[in-house]
mmCIF file of C-alpha atoms and ligand atoms in Angstrom:
data_model
loop_
_atom_site.group_PDB
_atom_site.id
_atom_site.type_symbol
_atom_site.label_atom_id
_atom_site.label_comp_id
_atom_site.label_asym_id
_atom_site.label_seq_id
_atom_site.Cartn_x
_atom_site.Cartn_y
_atom_site.Cartn_z
ATOM 1 C CA UNK A 26 0.178 0.090 -0.019
ATOM 2 C CA UNK A 27 1.799 3.134 -1.213
ATOM 3 C CA UNK A 28 1.271 6.347 0.991
ATOM 4 C CA UNK A 29 2.538 9.851 1.051
ATOM 5 C CA UNK A 30 5.368 8.496 3.353
ATOM 6 C CA UNK A 31 6.783 6.677 0.364
ATOM 7 C CA UNK A 32 7.220 10.079 -1.697
ATOM 8 C CA UNK A 33 9.463 12.921 -1.167
ATOM 9 C CA UNK A 34 7.306 15.994 -2.168
ATOM 10 C CA UNK A 35 10.258 18.427 -2.659
ATOM 11 C CA UNK A 36 9.384 20.845 -5.421
ATOM 12 C CA UNK A 37 6.425 18.564 -6.459
ATOM 13 C CA UNK A 38 2.864 19.577 -6.727
ATOM 14 C CA UNK A 39 0.635 17.237 -4.790
ATOM 15 C CA UNK A 40 -3.013 17.090 -6.224
ATOM 16 C CA UNK A 41 -4.908 15.876 -3.305
ATOM 17 C CA UNK A 42 -8.520 14.618 -3.183
ATOM 18 C CA UNK A 43 -9.759 15.684 0.197
ATOM 19 C CA UNK A 44 -13.201 15.498 1.725
ATOM 20 C CA UNK A 45 -14.201 18.981 2.635
ATOM 21 C CA UNK A 46 -17.767 18.361 2.532
ATOM 22 C CA UNK A 47 -18.187 20.216 5.730
ATOM 23 C CA UNK A 48 -21.723 21.538 7.128
ATOM 24 C CA UNK A 49 -22.343 25.255 6.699
ATOM 25 C CA UNK A 50 -24.921 27.455 8.618
ATOM 26 C CA UNK A 51 -27.470 29.879 7.013
ATOM 27 C CA UNK A 52 -24.524 32.536 6.983
ATOM 28 C CA UNK A 53 -22.432 29.947 5.021
ATOM 29 C CA UNK A 54 -19.928 29.433 7.850
ATOM 30 C CA UNK A 55 -18.425 26.222 8.701
ATOM 31 C CA UNK A 56 -19.952 24.775 11.739
ATOM 32 C CA UNK A 57 -17.831 21.681 12.086
ATOM 33 C CA UNK A 58 -14.310 21.668 10.690
ATOM 34 C CA UNK A 59 -13.549 18.050 11.697
ATOM 35 C CA UNK A 60 -13.184 16.864 8.005
ATOM 36 C CA UNK A 61 -10.606 19.697 7.208
ATOM 37 C CA UNK A 62 -8.785 18.875 10.395
ATOM 38 C CA UNK A 63 -8.615 15.276 9.276
ATOM 39 C CA UNK A 64 -6.470 16.192 6.238
ATOM 40 C CA UNK A 65 -3.989 18.420 8.155
ATOM 41 C CA UNK A 66 -1.450 15.602 8.767
ATOM 42 C CA UNK A 67 -1.254 14.873 4.897
ATOM 43 C CA UNK A 68 -1.090 18.414 3.965
ATOM 44 C CA UNK A 69 1.517 19.333 6.472
ATOM 45 C CA UNK A 70 3.775 16.309 5.484
ATOM 46 C CA UNK A 71 3.792 17.631 1.946
ATOM 47 C CA UNK A 72 4.400 21.177 2.844
ATOM 48 C CA UNK A 73 7.243 20.186 5.225
ATOM 49 C CA UNK A 74 8.810 17.932 2.377
ATOM 50 C CA UNK A 75 9.074 21.345 0.422
ATOM 51 C CA UNK A 76 6.119 20.491 -1.863
ATOM 52 C CA UNK A 77 2.740 22.307 -2.630
ATOM 53 C CA UNK A 78 -0.816 21.274 -2.305
ATOM 54 C CA UNK A 79 -3.542 21.549 -4.770
ATOM 55 C CA UNK A 80 -6.772 20.483 -2.993
ATOM 56 C CA UNK A 81 -9.762 19.298 -4.702
ATOM 57 C CA UNK A 82 -13.141 18.538 -3.029
ATOM 58 C CA UNK A 83 -16.964 18.542 -3.463
ATOM 59 C CA UNK A 84 -19.340 20.465 -1.191
ATOM 60 C CA UNK A 85 -22.933 19.350 -1.019
ATOM 61 C CA UNK A 86 -25.226 18.371 -3.978
ATOM 62 C CA UNK A 87 -25.171 21.345 -6.325
ATOM 63 C CA UNK A 88 -27.062 21.023 -9.650
ATOM 64 C CA UNK A 89 -24.428 22.902 -11.815
ATOM 65 C CA UNK A 90 -22.823 25.971 -10.364
ATOM 66 C CA UNK A 91 -24.791 27.150 -7.201
ATOM 67 C CA UNK A 92 -23.087 30.002 -5.370
ATOM 68 C CA UNK A 93 -24.148 28.653 -1.895
ATOM 69 C CA UNK A 94 -22.111 25.392 -2.708
ATOM 70 C CA UNK A 95 -18.888 27.324 -3.440
ATOM 71 C CA UNK A 96 -15.827 26.248 -1.647
ATOM 72 C CA UNK A 97 -14.860 29.890 -1.342
ATOM 73 C CA UNK A 98 -17.215 29.788 1.901
ATOM 74 C CA UNK A 99 -14.618 27.432 3.554
ATOM 75 C CA UNK A 100 -11.428 29.175 2.762
ATOM 76 C CA UNK A 101 -11.053 30.920 6.129
ATOM 77 C CA UNK A 102 -11.912 27.862 7.908
ATOM 78 C CA UNK A 103 -8.995 25.950 6.021
ATOM 79 C CA UNK A 104 -6.735 28.795 6.706
ATOM 80 C CA UNK A 105 -7.523 28.597 10.416
ATOM 81 C CA UNK A 106 -7.541 24.845 10.796
ATOM 82 C CA UNK A 107 -4.233 24.120 8.732
ATOM 83 C CA UNK A 108 -2.583 27.336 9.837
ATOM 84 C CA UNK A 109 -1.250 28.073 6.353
ATOM 85 C CA UNK A 110 -2.558 30.662 3.861
ATOM 86 C CA UNK A 111 -4.837 29.198 1.122
ATOM 87 C CA UNK A 112 -5.271 30.552 -2.363
ATOM 88 C CA UNK A 113 -8.657 29.755 -4.020
ATOM 89 C CA UNK A 114 -9.482 29.509 -7.740
ATOM 90 C CA UNK A 115 -13.036 29.746 -9.136
ATOM 91 C CA UNK A 116 -12.873 26.772 -11.177
ATOM 92 C CA UNK A 117 -11.410 23.337 -10.868
ATOM 93 C CA UNK A 118 -10.257 22.717 -14.446
ATOM 94 C CA UNK A 119 -9.185 24.844 -17.412
ATOM 95 C CA UNK A 120 -6.711 27.603 -18.172
ATOM 96 C CA UNK A 121 -7.024 29.649 -14.920
ATOM 97 C CA UNK A 122 -6.838 26.674 -12.873
ATOM 98 C CA UNK A 123 -3.819 25.494 -14.677
ATOM 99 C CA UNK A 124 -2.187 28.740 -14.502
ATOM 100 C CA UNK A 125 -2.742 29.064 -10.825
ATOM 101 C CA UNK A 126 -1.138 25.658 -10.328
ATOM 102 C CA UNK A 127 1.870 26.714 -12.578
ATOM 103 C CA UNK A 128 2.415 29.827 -10.307
ATOM 104 C CA UNK A 129 1.993 27.708 -6.977
ATOM 105 C CA UNK A 130 5.354 27.770 -4.976
ATOM 106 C CA UNK A 131 6.743 25.384 -2.542
ATOM 107 C CA UNK A 132 5.005 25.623 0.778
ATOM 108 C CA UNK A 133 1.807 27.018 -0.726
ATOM 109 C CA UNK A 134 -1.823 25.623 -0.935
ATOM 110 C CA UNK A 135 -4.308 26.202 -3.653
ATOM 111 C CA UNK A 136 -8.009 25.288 -3.271
ATOM 112 C CA UNK A 137 -10.124 24.321 -6.390
ATOM 113 C CA UNK A 138 -13.651 25.194 -6.821
ATOM 114 C CA UNK A 139 -16.334 22.534 -6.005
ATOM 115 C CA UNK A 140 -15.749 19.571 -8.380
ATOM 116 C CA UNK A 141 -19.591 18.831 -8.574
ATOM 117 C CA UNK A 142 -20.099 22.260 -10.341
ATOM 118 C CA UNK A 143 -19.174 20.016 -13.394
ATOM 119 C CA UNK A 144 -21.735 17.036 -13.917
ATOM 120 C CA UNK A 145 -18.568 15.097 -15.249
ATOM 121 C CA UNK A 146 -17.315 14.681 -11.775
ATOM 122 C CA UNK A 147 -20.022 12.262 -10.768
ATOM 123 C CA UNK A 148 -20.427 10.624 -13.938
ATOM 124 C CA UNK A 149 -16.679 9.538 -13.730
ATOM 125 C CA UNK A 150 -15.831 11.238 -17.081
ATOM 126 C CA UNK A 151 -12.481 10.336 -18.264
ATOM 127 C CA UNK A 152 -11.675 13.431 -20.297
ATOM 128 C CA UNK A 153 -12.651 15.555 -17.195
ATOM 129 C CA UNK A 154 -10.398 13.193 -14.949
ATOM 130 C CA UNK A 155 -7.569 13.955 -17.624
ATOM 131 C CA UNK A 156 -8.155 17.733 -17.282
ATOM 132 C CA UNK A 157 -7.958 17.425 -13.406
ATOM 133 C CA UNK A 158 -4.768 15.370 -13.783
ATOM 134 C CA UNK A 159 -2.904 18.272 -15.268
ATOM 135 C CA UNK A 160 -3.071 20.183 -11.974
ATOM 136 C CA UNK A 161 -0.346 17.942 -10.195
ATOM 137 C CA UNK A 162 2.639 15.786 -10.239
ATOM 138 C CA UNK A 163 1.501 13.209 -7.736
ATOM 139 C CA UNK A 164 -2.151 12.297 -6.998
ATOM 140 C CA UNK A 165 -3.099 11.692 -3.371
ATOM 141 C CA UNK A 166 -6.257 10.353 -2.342
ATOM 142 C CA UNK A 167 -7.266 11.235 1.278
ATOM 143 C CA UNK A 168 -11.084 11.244 0.997
ATOM 144 C CA UNK A 169 -12.541 8.207 2.644
ATOM 145 C CA UNK A 170 -15.884 9.764 2.854
ATOM 146 C CA UNK A 171 -16.282 9.432 -1.158
ATOM 147 C CA UNK A 172 -13.880 6.257 -1.504
ATOM 148 C CA UNK A 173 -16.962 4.313 -2.420
ATOM 149 C CA UNK A 174 -17.747 6.441 -5.524
ATOM 150 C CA UNK A 175 -16.223 5.799 -8.819
ATOM 151 C CA UNK A 176 -15.976 9.500 -9.523
ATOM 152 C CA UNK A 177 -13.589 11.435 -11.818
ATOM 153 C CA UNK A 178 -11.503 12.759 -8.794
ATOM 154 C CA UNK A 179 -11.827 9.629 -6.465
ATOM 155 C CA UNK A 180 -11.103 6.769 -8.844
ATOM 156 C CA UNK A 181 -10.946 7.586 -12.432
ATOM 157 C CA UNK A 182 -8.244 10.239 -12.276
ATOM 158 C CA UNK A 183 -5.748 7.657 -10.841
ATOM 159 C CA UNK A 184 -4.970 6.180 -14.272
ATOM 160 C CA UNK A 185 -3.228 9.483 -15.344
ATOM 161 C CA UNK A 186 -0.690 8.823 -12.422
ATOM 162 C CA UNK A 187 0.444 5.266 -12.856
ATOM 163 C CA UNK A 188 3.483 5.562 -10.869
ATOM 164 C CA UNK A 189 2.786 8.609 -8.833
ATOM 165 C CA UNK A 190 -0.438 7.912 -6.852
ATOM 166 C CA UNK A 191 -0.856 7.232 -3.202
ATOM 167 C CA UNK A 192 -3.024 7.333 -0.137
ATOM 168 C CA UNK A 193 -2.925 10.176 2.223
ATOM 169 C CA UNK A 194 -2.437 9.607 5.969
ATOM 170 C CA UNK A 195 -6.267 9.690 6.666
ATOM 171 C CA UNK A 196 -7.329 7.138 4.073
ATOM 172 C CA UNK A 197 -4.255 4.899 5.019
ATOM 173 C CA UNK A 198 -5.476 4.916 8.655
ATOM 174 C CA UNK A 199 -9.020 4.155 7.675
ATOM 175 C CA UNK A 200 -7.856 1.245 5.343
ATOM 176 C CA UNK A 201 -5.515 -0.130 8.341
ATOM 177 C CA UNK A 202 -8.491 0.290 10.964
ATOM 178 C CA UNK A 203 -10.935 -1.751 8.815
ATOM 179 C CA UNK A 204 -8.297 -4.397 8.087
ATOM 180 C CA UNK A 205 -7.346 -4.490 11.885
ATOM 181 C CA UNK A 206 -11.030 -5.383 12.552
ATOM 182 C CA UNK A 207 -11.993 -7.666 9.557
ATOM 183 C CA UNK A 208 -8.754 -9.342 8.643
ATOM 184 C CA UNK A 209 -5.944 -9.073 10.948
ATOM 185 C CA UNK A 210 -7.857 -9.053 14.101
ATOM 186 C CA UNK A 211 -6.943 -10.247 17.619
ATOM 187 C CA UNK A 212 -9.680 -12.628 18.815
ATOM 188 C CA UNK A 213 -12.125 -12.656 20.241
ATOM 189 C CA UNK A 214 -13.703 -10.321 17.807
ATOM 190 C CA UNK A 215 -17.086 -8.564 18.441
ATOM 191 C CA UNK A 216 -19.373 -6.586 16.292
ATOM 192 C CA UNK A 217 -22.030 -4.562 17.675
ATOM 193 C CA UNK A 218 -24.727 -3.607 15.084
ATOM 194 C CA UNK A 219 -27.498 -1.292 16.057
ATOM 195 C CA UNK A 220 -29.502 1.298 14.269
ATOM 196 C CA UNK A 221 -33.070 1.379 12.860
ATOM 197 C CA UNK A 222 -33.486 -1.263 10.285
ATOM 198 C CA UNK A 223 -32.368 -4.795 9.475
ATOM 199 C CA UNK A 224 -32.835 -3.985 5.706
ATOM 200 C CA UNK A 225 -30.153 -1.552 5.685
ATOM 201 C CA UNK A 226 -27.518 -3.723 7.539
ATOM 202 C CA UNK A 227 -28.371 -7.002 6.234
ATOM 203 C CA UNK A 228 -25.298 -7.276 3.939
ATOM 204 C CA UNK A 229 -22.979 -6.178 6.683
ATOM 205 C CA UNK A 230 -24.466 -8.745 8.960
ATOM 206 C CA UNK A 231 -24.094 -11.694 6.372
ATOM 207 C CA UNK A 232 -20.395 -10.583 5.755
ATOM 208 C CA UNK A 233 -19.544 -10.027 9.264
ATOM 209 C CA UNK A 234 -20.632 -13.490 10.285
ATOM 210 C CA UNK A 235 -17.559 -14.808 8.830
ATOM 211 C CA UNK A 236 -15.249 -12.555 10.790
ATOM 212 C CA UNK A 237 -16.483 -12.226 14.242
ATOM 213 C CA UNK A 238 -16.888 -14.441 17.344
ATOM 214 C CA UNK A 239 -19.707 -12.332 18.892
ATOM 215 C CA UNK A 240 -22.427 -10.233 17.403
ATOM 216 C CA UNK A 241 -24.576 -7.853 19.427
ATOM 217 C CA UNK A 242 -27.817 -6.856 17.591
ATOM 218 C CA UNK A 243 -29.362 -3.873 19.099
ATOM 219 C CA UNK A 244 -31.554 -0.802 18.422
ATOM 220 C CA UNK A 245 -34.666 -1.124 16.162
ATOM 221 C CA UNK A 246 -33.359 -4.347 14.406
ATOM 222 C CA UNK A 247 -34.037 -6.221 17.693
ATOM 223 C CA UNK A 248 -37.697 -6.479 17.237
ATOM 224 C CA UNK A 249 -37.646 -8.134 13.714
ATOM 225 C CA UNK A 250 -35.395 -10.876 15.540
ATOM 226 C CA UNK A 251 -37.605 -11.169 18.545
ATOM 227 C CA UNK A 252 -40.847 -11.376 16.406
ATOM 228 C CA UNK A 253 -39.413 -13.734 14.122
ATOM 229 C CA UNK A 254 -38.900 -16.117 17.064
ATOM 230 C CA UNK A 255 -42.341 -15.669 18.361
ATOM 231 C CA UNK A 256 -41.810 -12.789 20.649
ATOM 232 C CA UNK A 257 -44.631 -9.957 21.088
ATOM 233 C CA UNK A 258 -43.081 -6.503 20.123
ATOM 234 C CA UNK A 259 -46.157 -4.345 20.373
ATOM 235 C CA UNK A 260 -45.637 -1.035 18.452
ATOM 236 C CA UNK A 261 -41.779 -1.455 18.108
ATOM 237 C CA UNK A 262 -40.286 -0.821 14.828
ATOM 238 C CA UNK A 263 -40.178 -4.228 13.010
ATOM 239 C CA UNK A 264 -39.804 -5.213 9.470
ATOM 240 C CA UNK A 265 -42.285 -8.186 9.005
ATOM 241 C CA UNK A 266 -40.755 -9.015 5.465
ATOM 242 C CA UNK A 267 -37.498 -9.476 6.906
ATOM 243 C CA UNK A 268 -38.446 -12.097 9.745
ATOM 244 C CA UNK A 269 -37.385 -15.149 7.545
ATOM 245 C CA UNK A 270 -34.094 -13.495 6.861
ATOM 246 C CA UNK A 271 -33.609 -12.936 10.662
ATOM 247 C CA UNK A 272 -34.148 -16.551 11.086
ATOM 248 C CA UNK A 273 -31.660 -17.481 8.435
ATOM 249 C CA UNK A 274 -29.162 -15.259 9.975
ATOM 250 C CA UNK A 275 -29.550 -16.953 13.407
ATOM 251 C CA UNK A 276 -29.108 -20.407 11.773
ATOM 252 C CA UNK A 277 -26.051 -19.229 9.878
ATOM 253 C CA UNK A 278 -24.565 -17.802 12.968
ATOM 254 C CA UNK A 279 -25.090 -21.071 14.903
ATOM 255 C CA UNK A 280 -23.357 -22.984 11.899
ATOM 256 C CA UNK A 281 -20.466 -20.622 12.031
ATOM 257 C CA UNK A 282 -20.021 -20.736 15.641
ATOM 258 C CA UNK A 283 -20.892 -16.906 16.235
ATOM 259 C CA UNK A 284 -22.591 -16.065 19.203
ATOM 260 C CA UNK A 285 -25.460 -13.610 18.754
ATOM 261 C CA UNK A 286 -26.587 -11.412 21.584
ATOM 262 C CA UNK A 287 -29.931 -9.699 21.417
ATOM 263 C CA UNK A 288 -31.457 -7.502 24.102
ATOM 264 C CA UNK A 289 -33.538 -9.441 26.627
ATOM 265 C CA UNK A 290 -35.320 -6.362 28.144
ATOM 266 C CA UNK A 291 -36.053 -2.806 26.869
ATOM 267 C CA UNK A 292 -37.102 0.377 27.847
ATOM 268 C CA UNK A 293 -40.614 0.566 26.387
ATOM 269 C CA UNK A 294 -42.427 3.862 25.804
ATOM 270 C CA UNK A 295 -46.276 4.645 25.082
ATOM 271 C CA UNK A 296 -45.306 7.264 22.656
ATOM 272 C CA UNK A 297 -42.323 7.975 20.411
ATOM 273 C CA UNK A 298 -41.362 11.049 22.428
ATOM 274 C CA UNK A 299 -38.922 12.084 25.228
ATOM 275 C CA UNK A 300 -41.477 12.667 27.600
ATOM 276 C CA UNK A 301 -43.520 9.665 26.993
ATOM 277 C CA UNK A 302 -44.313 7.294 29.994
ATOM 278 C CA UNK A 303 -41.690 4.254 30.111
ATOM 279 C CA UNK A 304 -41.374 1.009 31.718
ATOM 280 C CA UNK A 305 -38.818 -1.767 31.608
ATOM 281 C CA UNK A 306 -40.392 -4.818 29.855
ATOM 282 C CA UNK A 307 -39.168 -8.218 28.726
ATOM 283 C CA UNK A 308 -38.329 -7.979 24.996
ATOM 284 C CA UNK A 309 -40.770 -10.769 24.165
ATOM 285 C CA UNK A 310 -43.757 -9.275 26.217
ATOM 286 C CA UNK A 311 -44.219 -5.837 24.753
ATOM 287 C CA UNK A 312 -48.049 -5.112 24.580
ATOM 288 C CA UNK A 313 -49.811 -3.073 21.962
ATOM 289 C CA UNK A 314 -49.549 0.542 22.562
ATOM 290 C CA UNK A 315 -45.889 0.232 23.586
ATOM 291 C CA UNK A 316 -42.614 0.283 21.689
ATOM 292 C CA UNK A 317 -39.030 -0.617 22.761
ATOM 293 C CA UNK A 318 -36.795 2.439 22.290
ATOM 294 C CA UNK A 319 -33.723 1.652 24.261
ATOM 295 C CA UNK A 320 -31.752 -1.557 25.538
ATOM 296 C CA UNK A 321 -32.789 -2.333 29.300
ATOM 297 C CA UNK A 322 -30.654 -2.939 32.315
ATOM 298 C CA UNK A 323 -30.285 -6.788 31.877
ATOM 299 C CA UNK A 324 -29.335 -6.493 28.283
ATOM 300 C CA UNK A 325 -26.740 -3.839 29.137
ATOM 301 C CA UNK A 326 -25.268 -6.178 31.879
ATOM 302 C CA UNK A 327 -25.004 -8.925 29.363
ATOM 303 C CA UNK A 328 -23.426 -6.749 26.795
ATOM 304 C CA UNK A 329 -20.864 -5.421 29.224
ATOM 305 C CA UNK A 330 -19.647 -8.999 29.775
ATOM 306 C CA UNK A 331 -19.394 -9.725 26.199
ATOM 307 C CA UNK A 332 -17.440 -6.453 25.501
ATOM 308 C CA UNK A 333 -15.109 -7.187 28.373
ATOM 309 C CA UNK A 334 -14.166 -10.549 26.806
ATOM 310 C CA UNK A 335 -13.278 -9.204 23.349
ATOM 311 C CA UNK A 336 -10.020 -7.957 22.069
ATOM 312 C CA UNK A 337 -11.441 -6.309 18.826
ATOM 313 C CA UNK A 338 -14.511 -4.353 18.734
ATOM 314 C CA UNK A 339 -16.374 -2.801 15.881
ATOM 315 C CA UNK A 340 -19.435 -0.677 16.652
ATOM 316 C CA UNK A 341 -21.927 0.538 13.978
ATOM 317 C CA UNK A 342 -25.242 1.912 14.883
ATOM 318 C CA UNK A 343 -26.882 3.094 18.274
ATOM 319 C CA UNK A 344 -28.604 0.812 20.822
ATOM 320 C CA UNK A 345 -31.593 2.920 21.091
ATOM 321 C CA UNK A 346 -33.144 6.353 19.874
ATOM 322 C CA UNK A 347 -30.208 8.234 21.395
ATOM 323 C CA UNK A 348 -31.293 11.575 19.988
ATOM 324 C CA UNK A 349 -33.955 11.506 22.934
ATOM 325 C CA UNK A 350 -32.408 11.713 26.248
ATOM 326 C CA UNK A 351 -34.921 9.206 27.826
ATOM 327 C CA UNK A 352 -33.612 6.543 25.305
ATOM 328 C CA UNK A 353 -29.952 7.280 25.070
ATOM 329 C CA UNK A 354 -28.686 5.433 28.268
ATOM 330 C CA UNK A 355 -28.044 2.275 26.303
ATOM 331 C CA UNK A 356 -26.070 3.795 23.807
ATOM 332 C CA UNK A 357 -24.007 5.780 26.342
ATOM 333 C CA UNK A 358 -23.581 2.557 28.456
ATOM 334 C CA UNK A 359 -22.107 0.736 25.469
ATOM 335 C CA UNK A 360 -19.794 3.681 24.815
ATOM 336 C CA UNK A 361 -18.582 3.220 28.427
ATOM 337 C CA UNK A 362 -18.006 -0.648 28.029
ATOM 338 C CA UNK A 363 -16.202 -0.023 24.868
ATOM 339 C CA UNK A 364 -14.136 2.794 26.465
ATOM 340 C CA UNK A 365 -13.082 0.542 29.339
ATOM 341 C CA UNK A 366 -12.248 -2.346 26.999
ATOM 342 C CA UNK A 367 -10.025 0.026 24.942
ATOM 343 C CA UNK A 368 -8.136 1.161 28.061
ATOM 344 C CA UNK A 369 -7.590 -2.704 28.711
ATOM 345 C CA UNK A 370 -5.928 -2.956 25.389
ATOM 346 C CA UNK A 371 -8.697 -4.025 22.967
ATOM 347 C CA UNK A 372 -8.908 -2.348 19.511
ATOM 348 C CA UNK A 373 -12.115 -0.513 19.008
ATOM 349 C CA UNK A 374 -13.299 0.940 15.740
ATOM 350 C CA UNK A 375 -16.603 3.057 15.517
ATOM 351 C CA UNK A 376 -17.997 3.684 12.036
ATOM 352 C CA UNK A 377 -20.972 4.278 9.804
ATOM 353 C CA UNK A 378 -23.335 6.956 10.185
ATOM 354 C CA UNK A 379 -25.348 7.599 13.339
ATOM 355 C CA UNK A 380 -22.775 5.709 15.802
ATOM 356 C CA UNK A 381 -20.142 8.394 14.936
ATOM 357 C CA UNK A 382 -22.627 11.067 15.724
ATOM 358 C CA UNK A 383 -23.484 9.266 19.083
ATOM 359 C CA UNK A 384 -19.809 8.954 20.036
ATOM 360 C CA UNK A 385 -19.243 12.439 19.322
ATOM 361 C CA UNK A 386 -22.337 13.713 21.231
ATOM 362 C CA UNK A 387 -21.456 11.755 24.301
ATOM 363 C CA UNK A 388 -17.748 12.421 24.369
ATOM 364 C CA UNK A 389 -16.299 9.072 23.429
ATOM 365 C CA UNK A 390 -14.645 9.957 20.167
ATOM 366 C CA UNK A 391 -11.193 10.209 21.674
ATOM 367 C CA UNK A 392 -11.791 7.117 23.911
ATOM 368 C CA UNK A 393 -12.091 4.602 21.196
ATOM 369 C CA UNK A 394 -9.013 3.402 19.060
ATOM 370 C CA UNK A 395 -10.493 4.971 15.853
ATOM 371 C CA UNK A 396 -13.684 6.613 14.701
ATOM 372 C CA UNK A 397 -14.166 6.356 10.933
ATOM 373 C CA UNK A 398 -14.765 9.481 8.743
ATOM 374 C CA UNK A 399 -17.035 7.878 6.101
ATOM 375 C CA UNK A 400 -20.462 6.596 6.617
ATOM 376 C CA UNK A 401 -21.336 5.007 3.301
ATOM 377 C CA UNK A 402 -17.704 4.003 2.626
ATOM 378 C CA UNK A 403 -17.531 2.336 6.114
ATOM 379 C CA UNK A 404 -20.688 0.339 5.433
ATOM 380 C CA UNK A 405 -19.540 -0.880 2.155
ATOM 381 C CA UNK A 406 -16.263 -1.954 3.574
ATOM 382 C CA UNK A 407 -18.136 -3.800 6.039
ATOM 383 C CA UNK A 408 -20.278 -5.367 3.463
ATOM 384 C CA UNK A 409 -17.052 -6.721 2.017
ATOM 385 C CA UNK A 410 -17.047 -4.529 -1.070
ATOM 386 C CA UNK A 411 -13.870 -3.208 -2.719
ATOM 387 C CA UNK A 412 -14.163 0.554 -2.849
ATOM 388 C CA UNK A 413 -13.262 2.314 -6.113
ATOM 389 C CA UNK A 414 -11.285 4.965 -4.711
ATOM 390 C CA UNK A 415 -9.028 2.368 -2.910
ATOM 391 C CA UNK A 416 -9.002 0.043 -5.816
ATOM 392 C CA UNK A 417 -7.654 2.806 -8.202
ATOM 393 C CA UNK A 418 -4.556 3.499 -6.014
ATOM 394 C CA UNK A 419 -3.913 -0.278 -5.381
ATOM 395 C CA UNK A 420 -3.922 -1.314 -9.089
HETATM 396 P P1 AMP B 1 -28.859 3.674 11.411
HETATM 397 O O1 AMP B 1 -28.638 4.820 10.580
HETATM 398 O O2 AMP B 1 -29.365 2.540 10.825
HETATM 399 O O3 AMP B 1 -27.660 3.618 12.146
HETATM 400 O O4 AMP B 1 -30.058 4.037 12.441
HETATM 401 C C1 AMP B 1 -29.914 4.976 13.350
HETATM 402 C C2 AMP B 1 -31.346 5.358 13.892
HETATM 403 O O5 AMP B 1 -31.808 4.326 14.462
HETATM 404 C C3 AMP B 1 -31.243 6.450 14.953
HETATM 405 O O6 AMP B 1 -31.661 7.617 14.582
HETATM 406 C C4 AMP B 1 -31.984 5.855 16.126
HETATM 407 O O7 AMP B 1 -32.895 6.816 16.700
HETATM 408 C C5 AMP B 1 -32.772 4.704 15.460
HETATM 409 N N1 AMP B 1 -33.052 3.800 16.480
HETATM 410 C C6 AMP B 1 -32.284 3.105 17.181
HETATM 411 N N2 AMP B 1 -33.099 2.209 18.152
HETATM 412 C C7 AMP B 1 -34.333 2.366 17.688
HETATM 413 C C8 AMP B 1 -35.643 1.788 18.216
HETATM 414 N N3 AMP B 1 -35.447 0.887 19.094
HETATM 415 N N4 AMP B 1 -36.712 2.135 17.467
HETATM 416 C C9 AMP B 1 -36.615 3.103 16.636
HETATM 417 N N5 AMP B 1 -35.483 3.723 16.158
HETATM 418 C C10 AMP B 1 -34.369 3.222 16.685
#
């Protein structure tokens, strides 16, 4: 795996695909610069080598050129986060961009305008990728958030740098972390899969059964498994058309010697609201008018025991409706167990959508081994797919 550490960037122009798709408020100010911060290590290494950086990214989902999606809005935030002046050019291809790159000196950073102002970015147009490729000597992919897309700047462009292409520090770390969980893991391995629906996680569950010793299934997925086995789930979220599948998964897990742990009790509510009436119920005995919105105390005690046994832990998806305080305790407790296991030497990876939001919200982000920066890309990796953005560098 070639990374930027295998290159000396002295007098070289690095063309870096970053993921600066950051949230902006109504005033078009950056409200969370985490993604910019994540690219800092790569940018600094290149500048310290004596090279220069040409940064390319998308922002939002513009239809053609839309002012509010201009990357000019993030320039100040990039300067503040990286601590170096940043030049900005109002297109990502063409004469003006090429001239700006030609004038770029060692130690300087140039940010190109939003790649998605050109439809050819998302369609993976080869001619557009070739135009982009004129803007640097070495292509660096450091955008895990878009690594599952075969876009011009994330994958197609790599063919124009047959020898001079590599991963940035962030993407390399993402690849290593996933590998440490799925392929090169210390046993016992645990995956915790929570979240709302079985249907969105089914491919992950199937792939992961070959990799883990324990699987905790929590969140809304619980009830499809419980009902499939004859339990009463009341008004809990449940996918009746996935019950067969749930039973198949349980069979497969048995055959593969994977221990599946499902909540035995839940915090049930009489309404999907923070101020609903609640009671702790056996997960198989939820009456009509009540729905399970968080894992109960017995379940959490079981989960703690499992987490404590494991040396490698993957966490994807909350154990309950963590956005409401009344149903956040299970997710917070799980975070605590994983934090303790990590302190005791386990490797813990949190990734995929809402679990990342949860670990950030509850302050666990720096207490686990690694928090992934890519939702969709992480899920596709866990599904066992090869990501185009990674493949393009490896080939
Ligand atoms: P996902 O994006 O699949 O990880 O799902 C995350 C969402 O699942 C969060 O918004 C949670 O509120 C939701 N969720 C977790 N547990 C439950 C539950 N028991 N009932 C309904 N929604 C849930």
